[in-house]
Amino acid sequence: MEFVRVKEDCDNLWAVKDPIKEEDELTSLFTKWNDLNYLFDFFIANIDDLKKYFNIKKISSAITDTVDDARELEKLIIECSGEEPLDTVFKPLGSNDDYKYALARGKARNWDNKRHPSWLRIYAIRIERNIYVITGGAIKLTPKMQNRNHTMLELKKLDDCKDFLKKNGVFDTDSFNDLLNE
Amino acid sequence: MEKSKSIKFLEAHQAKEKSKFVENACKRQDEQVWLNWSQSIALSIMDYMLENNISRSDLANMLGMSHQYVSEILSGKANFSLKSIASISHKLHLDGLINNDALREVPLITFTDEERKWLQDRINVLSEICHTQYVCDELLVARENPAPYNNHNEQERHLELGVLQKLKLLLM
């Protein structure tokens, strides 16, 4: 498993890079979210979820929402990988992912999306305070990641990265101990 | 400040290639205006396909175009000529394609005095080339290959980029 810095001069935000793929996980995510061919096929395949959970019937509306939301989320990631604390953007994935535990799984989304709750997700492992490794992302239309194959795959990628980091003894013990004593 | 153990580990496992996330994001921001137009047209065609139960293959046949070009059109990144838009509109009987709201909202393109001066200075340098199209092509090439317009002045670079973007839109 390899990693890339999301921004050149920033140590806080990284992304997984599979050596056999052209793009790292974060770059690939936004390439897909701006490819209308991909979005068209995705929403046709998941039209039932779109109607059931978001009451959206028109594919073109879903695509427009996605592209607009992706634009905002992209700006948020670029801004937050500098001075803004990442811990305010990435939140624990679930109730078992409390940040008091080492290598917690986290998710980011556009928390202020006005039209409807954002369905775009970026997933990451929190290595220590304000340091994250992005493992992937998804268009999440269902309440639980376990409900669909494409979100299940993202869960696996999160766990694979966490296992890799754990196996290599990666978390900052001093920071972790400080966290426990807070 | 000494780097944490985690950062040192990530650096030790850093890929040779750098992330293109920021570069791609900036490109999308720079090209947002024409991308919005292209996406708008793609979405109109997608609505048409769904309403009439037409596949990509059917669409390619109706338009007399290759599957590859249809894919490009539907990606929302096709740089259409007005002629292409008119042709698609005519073949699909889609009058709404060219009377698109996104196109109507595009503001009139004007140059500031500073931009005009910048442009005139460069046209004077390239004065042997008479045709505006060639002048603009030269300027666009110069933008991609910084010399001889290479400079480290952020303000001038910003001015240069703004002028060239407007020229691109005018030439579309």
PDB file of N, CA and C in Angstrom, chain B residues 98-172:
ATOM      1  N   ILE B  98     -30.500  24.271 -27.510  1.00  0.00           N
ATOM      2  CA  ILE B  98     -29.713  25.484 -27.737  1.00  0.00           C
ATOM      3  C   ILE B  98     -30.300  26.664 -27.016  1.00  0.00           C
ATOM      4  N   ASN B  99     -31.552  26.564 -26.615  1.00  0.00           N
ATOM      5  CA  ASN B  99     -32.161  27.631 -25.840  1.00  0.00           C
ATOM      6  C   ASN B  99     -32.039  27.337 -24.372  1.00  0.00           C
ATOM      7  N   ASN B 100     -30.920  26.743 -24.051  1.00  0.00           N
ATOM      8  CA  ASN B 100     -30.682  26.255 -22.714  1.00  0.00           C
ATOM      9  C   ASN B 100     -30.506  27.408 -21.713  1.00  0.00           C
ATOM     10  N   ASP B 101     -31.049  27.256 -20.508  1.00  0.00           N
ATOM     11  CA  ASP B 101     -30.936  28.318 -19.497  1.00  0.00           C
ATOM     12  C   ASP B 101     -29.494  28.669 -19.179  1.00  0.00           C
ATOM     13  N   ALA B 102     -28.638  27.657 -19.143  1.00  0.00           N
ATOM     14  CA  ALA B 102     -27.238  27.896 -18.814  1.00  0.00           C
ATOM     15  C   ALA B 102     -26.594  28.823 -19.841  1.00  0.00           C
ATOM     16  N   LEU B 103     -26.978  28.667 -21.124  1.00  0.00           N
ATOM     17  CA  LEU B 103     -26.401  29.524 -22.144  1.00  0.00           C
ATOM     18  C   LEU B 103     -26.924  30.945 -21.987  1.00  0.00           C
ATOM     19  N   ARG B 104     -28.200  31.073 -21.654  1.00  0.00           N
ATOM     20  CA  ARG B 104     -28.773  32.420 -21.529  1.00  0.00           C
ATOM     21  C   ARG B 104     -28.152  33.191 -20.392  1.00  0.00           C
ATOM     22  N   GLU B 105     -27.718  32.474 -19.367  1.00  0.00           N
ATOM     23  CA  GLU B 105     -27.198  33.167 -18.190  1.00  0.00           C
ATOM     24  C   GLU B 105     -25.761  33.649 -18.362  1.00  0.00           C
ATOM     25  N   VAL B 106     -25.092  33.265 -19.428  1.00  0.00           N
ATOM     26  CA  VAL B 106     -23.693  33.657 -19.599  1.00  0.00           C
ATOM     27  C   VAL B 106     -23.598  35.166 -19.830  1.00  0.00           C
ATOM     28  N   PRO B 107     -22.814  35.854 -19.039  1.00  0.00           N
ATOM     29  CA  PRO B 107     -22.747  37.302 -19.190  1.00  0.00           C
ATOM     30  C   PRO B 107     -21.967  37.695 -20.444  1.00  0.00           C
ATOM     31  N   LEU B 108     -22.220  38.921 -20.918  1.00  0.00           N
ATOM     32  CA  LEU B 108     -21.471  39.431 -22.060  1.00  0.00           C
ATOM     33  C   LEU B 108     -19.990  39.485 -21.686  1.00  0.00           C
ATOM     34  N   ILE B 109     -19.142  39.050 -22.577  1.00  0.00           N
ATOM     35  CA  ILE B 109     -17.705  39.037 -22.269  1.00  0.00           C
ATOM     36  C   ILE B 109     -17.113  40.381 -22.622  1.00  0.00           C
ATOM     37  N   THR B 110     -16.562  41.064 -21.630  1.00  0.00           N
ATOM     38  CA  THR B 110     -15.911  42.347 -21.883  1.00  0.00           C
ATOM     39  C   THR B 110     -14.524  42.320 -21.257  1.00  0.00           C
ATOM     40  N   PHE B 111     -13.681  43.168 -21.781  1.00  0.00           N
ATOM     41  CA  PHE B 111     -12.311  43.259 -21.266  1.00  0.00           C
ATOM     42  C   PHE B 111     -12.156  44.563 -20.510  1.00  0.00           C
ATOM     43  N   THR B 112     -11.436  44.497 -19.394  1.00  0.00           N
ATOM     44  CA  THR B 112     -11.138  45.727 -18.659  1.00  0.00           C
ATOM     45  C   THR B 112     -10.051  46.478 -19.414  1.00  0.00           C
ATOM     46  N   ASP B 113      -9.815  47.737 -19.012  1.00  0.00           N
ATOM     47  CA  ASP B 113      -8.762  48.537 -19.672  1.00  0.00           C
ATOM     48  C   ASP B 113      -7.411  47.872 -19.520  1.00  0.00           C
ATOM     49  N   GLU B 114      -7.166  47.327 -18.346  1.00  0.00           N
ATOM     50  CA  GLU B 114      -5.888  46.659 -18.081  1.00  0.00           C
ATOM     51  C   GLU B 114      -5.726  45.426 -18.985  1.00  0.00           C
ATOM     52  N   GLU B 115      -6.824  44.674 -19.157  1.00  0.00           N
ATOM     53  CA  GLU B 115      -6.789  43.477 -20.003  1.00  0.00           C
ATOM     54  C   GLU B 115      -6.578  43.863 -21.455  1.00  0.00           C
ATOM     55  N   ARG B 116      -7.248  44.927 -21.882  1.00  0.00           N
ATOM     56  CA  ARG B 116      -7.072  45.393 -23.268  1.00  0.00           C
ATOM     57  C   ARG B 116      -5.614  45.768 -23.533  1.00  0.00           C
ATOM     58  N   LYS B 117      -5.012  46.488 -22.569  1.00  0.00           N
ATOM     59  CA  LYS B 117      -3.622  46.914 -22.732  1.00  0.00           C
ATOM     60  C   LYS B 117      -2.705  45.692 -22.827  1.00  0.00           C
ATOM     61  N   TRP B 118      -2.955  44.702 -21.948  1.00  0.00           N
ATOM     62  CA  TRP B 118      -2.148  43.478 -21.957  1.00  0.00           C
ATOM     63  C   TRP B 118      -2.243  42.811 -23.322  1.00  0.00           C
ATOM     64  N   LEU B 119      -3.478  42.720 -23.820  1.00  0.00           N
ATOM     65  CA  LEU B 119      -3.717  42.036 -25.088  1.00  0.00           C
ATOM     66  C   LEU B 119      -3.077  42.796 -26.241  1.00  0.00           C
ATOM     67  N   GLN B 120      -3.241  44.124 -26.245  1.00  0.00           N
ATOM     68  CA  GLN B 120      -2.697  44.946 -27.315  1.00  0.00           C
ATOM     69  C   GLN B 120      -1.173  44.852 -27.355  1.00  0.00           C
ATOM     70  N   ASP B 121      -0.535  44.842 -26.169  1.00  0.00           N
ATOM     71  CA  ASP B 121       0.924  44.718 -26.110  1.00  0.00           C
ATOM     72  C   ASP B 121       1.372  43.421 -26.772  1.00  0.00           C
ATOM     73  N   ARG B 122       0.646  42.355 -26.506  1.00  0.00           N
ATOM     74  CA  ARG B 122       1.045  41.056 -27.068  1.00  0.00           C
ATOM     75  C   ARG B 122       0.710  40.954 -28.549  1.00  0.00           C
ATOM     76  N   ILE B 123      -0.399  41.569 -28.958  1.00  0.00           N
ATOM     77  CA  ILE B 123      -0.741  41.557 -30.388  1.00  0.00           C
ATOM     78  C   ILE B 123       0.308  42.341 -31.162  1.00  0.00           C
ATOM     79  N   ASN B 124       0.793  43.421 -30.568  1.00  0.00           N
ATOM     80  CA  ASN B 124       1.848  44.203 -31.227  1.00  0.00           C
ATOM     81  C   ASN B 124       3.097  43.361 -31.447  1.00  0.00           C
ATOM     82  N   VAL B 125       3.416  42.547 -30.433  1.00  0.00           N
ATOM     83  CA  VAL B 125       4.591  41.667 -30.543  1.00  0.00           C
ATOM     84  C   VAL B 125       4.393  40.647 -31.656  1.00  0.00           C
ATOM     85  N   LEU B 126       3.144  40.183 -31.812  1.00  0.00           N
ATOM     86  CA  LEU B 126       2.848  39.152 -32.816  1.00  0.00           C
ATOM     87  C   LEU B 126       2.224  39.787 -34.060  1.00  0.00           C
ATOM     88  N   SER B 127       2.586  41.009 -34.369  1.00  0.00           N
ATOM     89  CA  SER B 127       1.862  41.787 -35.383  1.00  0.00           C
ATOM     90  C   SER B 127       1.960  41.225 -36.794  1.00  0.00           C
ATOM     91  N   GLU B 128       2.960  40.349 -37.044  1.00  0.00           N
ATOM     92  CA  GLU B 128       3.028  39.755 -38.391  1.00  0.00           C
ATOM     93  C   GLU B 128       1.872  38.798 -38.627  1.00  0.00           C
ATOM     94  N   ILE B 129       1.325  38.252 -37.529  1.00  0.00           N
ATOM     95  CA  ILE B 129       0.229  37.294 -37.660  1.00  0.00           C
ATOM     96  C   ILE B 129      -1.065  38.095 -37.644  1.00  0.00           C
ATOM     97  N   CYS B 130      -1.747  38.138 -38.769  1.00  0.00           N
ATOM     98  CA  CYS B 130      -2.887  39.044 -38.893  1.00  0.00           C
ATOM     99  C   CYS B 130      -4.182  38.478 -38.338  1.00  0.00           C
ATOM    100  N   HIS B 131      -4.366  37.178 -38.545  1.00  0.00           N
ATOM    101  CA  HIS B 131      -5.655  36.571 -38.212  1.00  0.00           C
ATOM    102  C   HIS B 131      -5.811  36.435 -36.700  1.00  0.00           C
ATOM    103  N   THR B 132      -6.907  36.923 -36.173  1.00  0.00           N
ATOM    104  CA  THR B 132      -7.151  36.894 -34.722  1.00  0.00           C
ATOM    105  C   THR B 132      -7.070  35.481 -34.158  1.00  0.00           C
ATOM    106  N   GLN B 133      -7.582  34.522 -34.936  1.00  0.00           N
ATOM    107  CA  GLN B 133      -7.568  33.124 -34.478  1.00  0.00           C
ATOM    108  C   GLN B 133      -6.143  32.671 -34.190  1.00  0.00           C
ATOM    109  N   TYR B 134      -5.213  33.034 -35.105  1.00  0.00           N
ATOM    110  CA  TYR B 134      -3.827  32.595 -34.919  1.00  0.00           C
ATOM    111  C   TYR B 134      -3.182  33.306 -33.747  1.00  0.00           C
ATOM    112  N   VAL B 135      -3.515  34.592 -33.595  1.00  0.00           N
ATOM    113  CA  VAL B 135      -2.976  35.345 -32.463  1.00  0.00           C
ATOM    114  C   VAL B 135      -3.394  34.672 -31.164  1.00  0.00           C
ATOM    115  N   CYS B 136      -4.673  34.323 -31.084  1.00  0.00           N
ATOM    116  CA  CYS B 136      -5.183  33.709 -29.857  1.00  0.00           C
ATOM    117  C   CYS B 136      -4.556  32.343 -29.630  1.00  0.00           C
ATOM    118  N   ASP B 137      -4.385  31.585 -30.726  1.00  0.00           N
ATOM    119  CA  ASP B 137      -3.734  30.276 -30.598  1.00  0.00           C
ATOM    120  C   ASP B 137      -2.330  30.436 -30.051  1.00  0.00           C
ATOM    121  N   GLU B 138      -1.610  31.447 -30.573  1.00  0.00           N
ATOM    122  CA  GLU B 138      -0.239  31.683 -30.108  1.00  0.00           C
ATOM    123  C   GLU B 138      -0.233  32.029 -28.618  1.00  0.00           C
ATOM    124  N   LEU B 139      -1.183  32.865 -28.236  1.00  0.00           N
ATOM    125  CA  LEU B 139      -1.234  33.261 -26.832  1.00  0.00           C
ATOM    126  C   LEU B 139      -1.578  32.075 -25.942  1.00  0.00           C
ATOM    127  N   LEU B 140      -2.475  31.206 -26.421  1.00  0.00           N
ATOM    128  CA  LEU B 140      -2.854  30.034 -25.645  1.00  0.00           C
ATOM    129  C   LEU B 140      -1.689  29.065 -25.533  1.00  0.00           C
ATOM    130  N   VAL B 141      -0.933  28.913 -26.605  1.00  0.00           N
ATOM    131  CA  VAL B 141       0.248  28.057 -26.573  1.00  0.00           C
ATOM    132  C   VAL B 141       1.250  28.641 -25.593  1.00  0.00           C
ATOM    133  N   ALA B 142       1.409  29.958 -25.650  1.00  0.00           N
ATOM    134  CA  ALA B 142       2.350  30.626 -24.745  1.00  0.00           C
ATOM    135  C   ALA B 142       1.949  30.395 -23.303  1.00  0.00           C
ATOM    136  N   ARG B 143       0.663  30.310 -23.048  1.00  0.00           N
ATOM    137  CA  ARG B 143       0.194  30.104 -21.675  1.00  0.00           C
ATOM    138  C   ARG B 143       0.640  28.737 -21.175  1.00  0.00           C
ATOM    139  N   GLU B 144       0.578  27.721 -22.093  1.00  0.00           N
ATOM    140  CA  GLU B 144       0.956  26.366 -21.689  1.00  0.00           C
ATOM    141  C   GLU B 144       2.460  26.205 -21.606  1.00  0.00           C
ATOM    142  N   ASN B 145       3.186  26.951 -22.431  1.00  0.00           N
ATOM    143  CA  ASN B 145       4.661  26.921 -22.394  1.00  0.00           C
ATOM    144  C   ASN B 145       5.103  28.312 -21.966  1.00  0.00           C
ATOM    145  N   PRO B 146       5.365  28.503 -20.710  1.00  0.00           N
ATOM    146  CA  PRO B 146       5.496  29.852 -20.161  1.00  0.00           C
ATOM    147  C   PRO B 146       6.438  30.803 -20.909  1.00  0.00           C
ATOM    148  N   ALA B 147       7.609  30.340 -21.364  1.00  0.00           N
ATOM    149  CA  ALA B 147       8.495  31.246 -22.107  1.00  0.00           C
ATOM    150  C   ALA B 147       7.894  31.590 -23.450  1.00  0.00           C
ATOM    151  N   PRO B 148       7.920  32.766 -24.057  1.00  0.00           N
ATOM    152  CA  PRO B 148       8.646  33.908 -23.498  1.00  0.00           C
ATOM    153  C   PRO B 148       7.828  34.755 -22.534  1.00  0.00           C
ATOM    154  N   TYR B 149       6.579  34.265 -22.161  1.00  0.00           N
ATOM    155  CA  TYR B 149       5.780  35.080 -21.259  1.00  0.00           C
ATOM    156  C   TYR B 149       5.986  34.693 -19.810  1.00  0.00           C
ATOM    157  N   ASN B 150       7.044  33.977 -19.578  1.00  0.00           N
ATOM    158  CA  ASN B 150       7.294  33.505 -18.221  1.00  0.00           C
ATOM    159  C   ASN B 150       7.612  34.690 -17.324  1.00  0.00           C
ATOM    160  N   ASN B 151       6.920  34.747 -16.219  1.00  0.00           N
ATOM    161  CA  ASN B 151       7.227  35.806 -15.252  1.00  0.00           C
ATOM    162  C   ASN B 151       6.812  35.322 -13.881  1.00  0.00           C
ATOM    163  N   HIS B 152       7.330  35.945 -12.872  1.00  0.00           N
ATOM    164  CA  HIS B 152       7.008  35.494 -11.529  1.00  0.00           C
ATOM    165  C   HIS B 152       6.067  36.455 -10.828  1.00  0.00           C
ATOM    166  N   ASN B 153       5.481  37.351 -11.584  1.00  0.00           N
ATOM    167  CA  ASN B 153       4.585  38.317 -11.001  1.00  0.00           C
ATOM    168  C   ASN B 153       3.184  37.705 -10.946  1.00  0.00           C
ATOM    169  N   GLU B 154       2.695  37.477  -9.718  1.00  0.00           N
ATOM    170  CA  GLU B 154       1.402  36.796  -9.529  1.00  0.00           C
ATOM    171  C   GLU B 154       0.267  37.575 -10.157  1.00  0.00           C
ATOM    172  N   GLN B 155       0.335  38.907 -10.026  1.00  0.00           N
ATOM    173  CA  GLN B 155      -0.735  39.770 -10.536  1.00  0.00           C
ATOM    174  C   GLN B 155      -0.811  39.659 -12.055  1.00  0.00           C
ATOM    175  N   GLU B 156       0.356  39.680 -12.683  1.00  0.00           N
ATOM    176  CA  GLU B 156       0.376  39.618 -14.151  1.00  0.00           C
ATOM    177  C   GLU B 156      -0.077  38.238 -14.632  1.00  0.00           C
ATOM    178  N   ARG B 157       0.295  37.216 -13.904  1.00  0.00           N
ATOM    179  CA  ARG B 157      -0.131  35.849 -14.286  1.00  0.00           C
ATOM    180  C   ARG B 157      -1.642  35.725 -14.203  1.00  0.00           C
ATOM    181  N   HIS B 158      -2.202  36.346 -13.179  1.00  0.00           N
ATOM    182  CA  HIS B 158      -3.650  36.308 -12.976  1.00  0.00           C
ATOM    183  C   HIS B 158      -4.334  37.049 -14.119  1.00  0.00           C
ATOM    184  N   LEU B 159      -3.765  38.189 -14.502  1.00  0.00           N
ATOM    185  CA  LEU B 159      -4.303  38.984 -15.605  1.00  0.00           C
ATOM    186  C   LEU B 159      -4.238  38.195 -16.901  1.00  0.00           C
ATOM    187  N   GLU B 160      -3.101  37.572 -17.123  1.00  0.00           N
ATOM    188  CA  GLU B 160      -2.889  36.772 -18.334  1.00  0.00           C
ATOM    189  C   GLU B 160      -3.922  35.650 -18.418  1.00  0.00           C
ATOM    190  N   LEU B 161      -4.129  34.959 -17.319  1.00  0.00           N
ATOM    191  CA  LEU B 161      -5.064  33.829 -17.291  1.00  0.00           C
ATOM    192  C   LEU B 161      -6.481  34.313 -17.571  1.00  0.00           C
ATOM    193  N   GLY B 162      -6.851  35.441 -16.962  1.00  0.00           N
ATOM    194  CA  GLY B 162      -8.197  35.977 -17.157  1.00  0.00           C
ATOM    195  C   GLY B 162      -8.460  36.335 -18.607  1.00  0.00           C
ATOM    196  N   VAL B 163      -7.490  36.985 -19.241  1.00  0.00           N
ATOM    197  CA  VAL B 163      -7.652  37.384 -20.644  1.00  0.00           C
ATOM    198  C   VAL B 163      -7.763  36.160 -21.540  1.00  0.00           C
ATOM    199  N   LEU B 164      -6.900  35.190 -21.307  1.00  0.00           N
ATOM    200  CA  LEU B 164      -6.895  33.995 -22.170  1.00  0.00           C
ATOM    201  C   LEU B 164      -8.177  33.187 -22.010  1.00  0.00           C
ATOM    202  N   GLN B 165      -8.717  33.124 -20.814  1.00  0.00           N
ATOM    203  CA  GLN B 165      -9.986  32.413 -20.605  1.00  0.00           C
ATOM    204  C   GLN B 165     -11.096  33.084 -21.390  1.00  0.00           C
ATOM    205  N   LYS B 166     -11.116  34.416 -21.369  1.00  0.00           N
ATOM    206  CA  LYS B 166     -12.158  35.143 -22.107  1.00  0.00           C
ATOM    207  C   LYS B 166     -11.985  34.924 -23.605  1.00  0.00           C
ATOM    208  N   LEU B 167     -10.754  34.918 -24.069  1.00  0.00           N
ATOM    209  CA  LEU B 167     -10.513  34.673 -25.489  1.00  0.00           C
ATOM    210  C   LEU B 167     -10.993  33.289 -25.893  1.00  0.00           C
ATOM    211  N   LYS B 168     -10.722  32.320 -25.040  1.00  0.00           N
ATOM    212  CA  LYS B 168     -11.156  30.936 -25.307  1.00  0.00           C
ATOM    213  C   LYS B 168     -12.670  30.897 -25.473  1.00  0.00           C
ATOM    214  N   LEU B 169     -13.384  31.591 -24.571  1.00  0.00           N
ATOM    215  CA  LEU B 169     -14.852  31.578 -24.626  1.00  0.00           C
ATOM    216  C   LEU B 169     -15.339  32.243 -25.904  1.00  0.00           C
ATOM    217  N   LEU B 170     -14.683  33.323 -26.297  1.00  0.00           N
ATOM    218  CA  LEU B 170     -15.082  34.026 -27.519  1.00  0.00           C
ATOM    219  C   LEU B 170     -14.875  33.163 -28.751  1.00  0.00           C
ATOM    220  N   LEU B 171     -13.855  32.308 -28.686  1.00  0.00           N
ATOM    221  CA  LEU B 171     -13.513  31.500 -29.854  1.00  0.00           C
ATOM    222  C   LEU B 171     -14.278  30.184 -29.908  1.00  0.00           C
ATOM    223  N   MET B 172     -15.026  29.870 -28.869  1.00  0.00           N
ATOM    224  CA  MET B 172     -15.753  28.588 -28.832  1.00  0.00           C
ATOM    225  C   MET B 172     -16.907  28.546 -29.812  1.00  0.00           C
TER     226      MET B 172
END
